[in-house]
Short mmCIF file of C-alpha atoms in Angstrom, two decimals:
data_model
loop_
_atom_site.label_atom_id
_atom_site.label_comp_id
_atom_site.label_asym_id
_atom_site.label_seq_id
_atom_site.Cartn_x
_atom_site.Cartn_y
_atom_site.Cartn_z
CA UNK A 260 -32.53 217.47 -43.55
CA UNK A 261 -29.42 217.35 -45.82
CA UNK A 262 -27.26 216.50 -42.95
CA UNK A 263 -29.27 214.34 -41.17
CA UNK A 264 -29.29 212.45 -44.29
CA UNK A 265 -25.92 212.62 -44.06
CA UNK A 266 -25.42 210.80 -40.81
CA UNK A 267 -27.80 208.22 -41.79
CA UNK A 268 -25.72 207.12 -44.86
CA UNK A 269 -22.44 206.84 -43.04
CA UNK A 270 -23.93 205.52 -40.34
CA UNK A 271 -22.55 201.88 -39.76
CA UNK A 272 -25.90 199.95 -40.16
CA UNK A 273 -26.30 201.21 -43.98
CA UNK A 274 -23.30 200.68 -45.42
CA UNK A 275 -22.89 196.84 -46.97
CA UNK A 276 -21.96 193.92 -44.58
CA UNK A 277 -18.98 192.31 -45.43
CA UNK A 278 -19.76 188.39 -45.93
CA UNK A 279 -18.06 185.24 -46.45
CA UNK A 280 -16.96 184.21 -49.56
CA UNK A 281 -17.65 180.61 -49.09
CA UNK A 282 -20.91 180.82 -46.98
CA UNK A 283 -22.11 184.18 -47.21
CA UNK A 284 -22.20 184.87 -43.40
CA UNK A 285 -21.90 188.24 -42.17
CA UNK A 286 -19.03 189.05 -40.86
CA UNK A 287 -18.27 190.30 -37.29
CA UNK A 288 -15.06 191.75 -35.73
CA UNK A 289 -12.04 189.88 -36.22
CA UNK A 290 -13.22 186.46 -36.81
CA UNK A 291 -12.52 186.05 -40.66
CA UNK A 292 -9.42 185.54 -42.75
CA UNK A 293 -8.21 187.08 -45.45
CA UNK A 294 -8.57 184.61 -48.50
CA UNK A 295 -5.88 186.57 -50.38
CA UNK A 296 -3.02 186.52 -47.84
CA UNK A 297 0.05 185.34 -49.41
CA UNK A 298 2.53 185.33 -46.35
CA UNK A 299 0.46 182.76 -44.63
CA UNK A 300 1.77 179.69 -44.13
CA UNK A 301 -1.81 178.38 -45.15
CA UNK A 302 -2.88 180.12 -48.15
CA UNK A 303 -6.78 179.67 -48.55
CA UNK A 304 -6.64 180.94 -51.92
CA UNK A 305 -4.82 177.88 -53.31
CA UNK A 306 -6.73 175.47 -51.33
CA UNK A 307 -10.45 177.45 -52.03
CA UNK A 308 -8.99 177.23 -55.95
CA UNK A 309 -8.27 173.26 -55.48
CA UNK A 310 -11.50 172.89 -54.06
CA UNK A 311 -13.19 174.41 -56.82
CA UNK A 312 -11.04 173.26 -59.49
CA UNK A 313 -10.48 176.71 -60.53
CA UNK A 314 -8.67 179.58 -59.95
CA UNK A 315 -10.02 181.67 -57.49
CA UNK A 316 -9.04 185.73 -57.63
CA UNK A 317 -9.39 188.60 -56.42
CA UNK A 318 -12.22 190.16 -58.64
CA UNK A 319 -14.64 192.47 -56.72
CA UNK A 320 -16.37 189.54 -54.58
CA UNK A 321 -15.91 189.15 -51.03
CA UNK A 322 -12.19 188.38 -50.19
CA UNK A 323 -12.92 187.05 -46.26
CA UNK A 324 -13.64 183.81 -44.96
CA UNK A 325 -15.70 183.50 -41.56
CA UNK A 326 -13.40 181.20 -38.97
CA UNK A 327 -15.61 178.64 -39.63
CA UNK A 328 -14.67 178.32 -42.90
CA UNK A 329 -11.73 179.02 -42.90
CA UNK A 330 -10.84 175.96 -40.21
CA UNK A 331 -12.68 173.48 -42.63
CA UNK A 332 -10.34 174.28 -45.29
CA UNK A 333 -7.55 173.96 -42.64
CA UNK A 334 -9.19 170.59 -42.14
CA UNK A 335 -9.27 169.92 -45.90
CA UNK A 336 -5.42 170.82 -46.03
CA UNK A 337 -4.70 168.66 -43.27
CA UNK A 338 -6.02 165.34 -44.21
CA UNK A 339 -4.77 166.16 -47.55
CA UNK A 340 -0.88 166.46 -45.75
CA UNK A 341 -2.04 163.04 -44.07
CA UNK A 342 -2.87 161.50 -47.27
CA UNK A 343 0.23 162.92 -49.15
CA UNK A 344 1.96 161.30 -46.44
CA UNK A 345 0.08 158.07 -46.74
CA UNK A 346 0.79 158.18 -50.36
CA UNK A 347 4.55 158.66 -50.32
CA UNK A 348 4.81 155.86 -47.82
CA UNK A 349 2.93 153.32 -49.90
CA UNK A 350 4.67 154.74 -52.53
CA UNK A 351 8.47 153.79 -50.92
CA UNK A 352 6.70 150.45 -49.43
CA UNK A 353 5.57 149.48 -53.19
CA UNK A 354 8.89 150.12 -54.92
CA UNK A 355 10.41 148.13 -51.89
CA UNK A 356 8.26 145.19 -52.89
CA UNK A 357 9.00 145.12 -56.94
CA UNK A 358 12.51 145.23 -56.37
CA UNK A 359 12.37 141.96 -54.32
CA UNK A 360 10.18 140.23 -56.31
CA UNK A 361 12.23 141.17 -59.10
CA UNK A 362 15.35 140.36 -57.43
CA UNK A 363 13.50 136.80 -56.11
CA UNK A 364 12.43 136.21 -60.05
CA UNK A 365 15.47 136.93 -61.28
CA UNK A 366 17.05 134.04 -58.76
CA UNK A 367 14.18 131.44 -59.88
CA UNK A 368 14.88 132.04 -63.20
CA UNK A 369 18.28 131.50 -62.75
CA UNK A 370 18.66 128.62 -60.52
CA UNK A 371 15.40 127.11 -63.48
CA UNK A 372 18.41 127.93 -66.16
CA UNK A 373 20.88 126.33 -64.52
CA UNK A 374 19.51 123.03 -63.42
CA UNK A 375 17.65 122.26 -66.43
CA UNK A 376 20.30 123.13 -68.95
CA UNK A 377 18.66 126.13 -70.74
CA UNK A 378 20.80 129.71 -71.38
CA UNK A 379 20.73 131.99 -68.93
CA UNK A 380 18.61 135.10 -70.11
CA UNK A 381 20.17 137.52 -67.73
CA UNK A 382 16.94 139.75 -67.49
CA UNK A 383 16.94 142.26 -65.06
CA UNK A 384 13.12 143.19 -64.39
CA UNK A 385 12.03 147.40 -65.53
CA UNK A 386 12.78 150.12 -62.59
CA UNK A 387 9.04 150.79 -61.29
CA UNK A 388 9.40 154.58 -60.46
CA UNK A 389 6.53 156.09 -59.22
CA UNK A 390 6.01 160.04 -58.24
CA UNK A 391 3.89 162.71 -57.80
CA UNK A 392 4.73 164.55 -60.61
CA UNK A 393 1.80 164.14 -63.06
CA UNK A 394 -0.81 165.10 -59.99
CA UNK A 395 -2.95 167.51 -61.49
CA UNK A 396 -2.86 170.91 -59.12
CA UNK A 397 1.01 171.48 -58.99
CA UNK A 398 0.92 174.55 -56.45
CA UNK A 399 -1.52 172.86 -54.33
CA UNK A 400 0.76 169.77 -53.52
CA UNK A 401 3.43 172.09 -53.20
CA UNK A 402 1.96 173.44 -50.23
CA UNK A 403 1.39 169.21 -48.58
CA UNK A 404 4.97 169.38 -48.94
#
């Protein structure tokens, strides 16, 4: 009896089925990442913790994602690489467009000066910078670079 309970307990079927984190699915052969992996050039940990808006470690809960999962954050990532993209062009295409209104306002208010006999105030219009650096999850749009 004592070793047929044995077998029983270390029998496959009774020990604990690994699930995903996100969706609790059981688990099956090799169709899960590992949430933790670090040498991945897409690490789900820092897009699972952007997600969430918290940190997300390793602490004793499931540390897989099913491939389901784990391709909708891919998709996640990649529209956010899009956007980023999107972003940094509108960005460039905005600072584009102060400059030459600045420079064209600068040439109205000159010619205005000139022509109607007022002193020239030579204003030059405020730099516009505008970056990324105040976005809120620094390691996250790290990795959109």
């Amino acid at each position: 009896l004592c070793i047929l309970s044995f077998l029983v307990q270390s029998s496959p079927c009774w020990r604990m089925k690994e699930v995903c984190r996100i969706c609790a699915r059981e688990l099956y052969g090799n169709q899960r990442r590992w949430i933790f992996h670090t040498a991945s050039k897409l690490n789900l940990q820092v897009i699972l913790s952007h997600i969430l808006g918290k940190e997300v470690s390793r602490d004793g809960k499931a540390e897989f994602a099913c491939s389901k999962c784990a391709f909708m954050l891919d998709r996640i990532y990649r529209f956010d690489t899009v956007i980023a993209r999107i972003e940094a062009l509108s960005i460039e295409r905005l600072q584009k467009l102060l400059v030459e209104k600045d420079r064209i306002k600068h040439c109205i208010a000159s010619l205005y000066c000139k022509n109607n006999e007022e002193p020239s105030t030579d204003s030059k219009g405020e730099d516009v910078v505008a970056d990324g650096s105040n976005l809120p999850d620094s390691r996250y749009h790290a990795l959109l670079r």
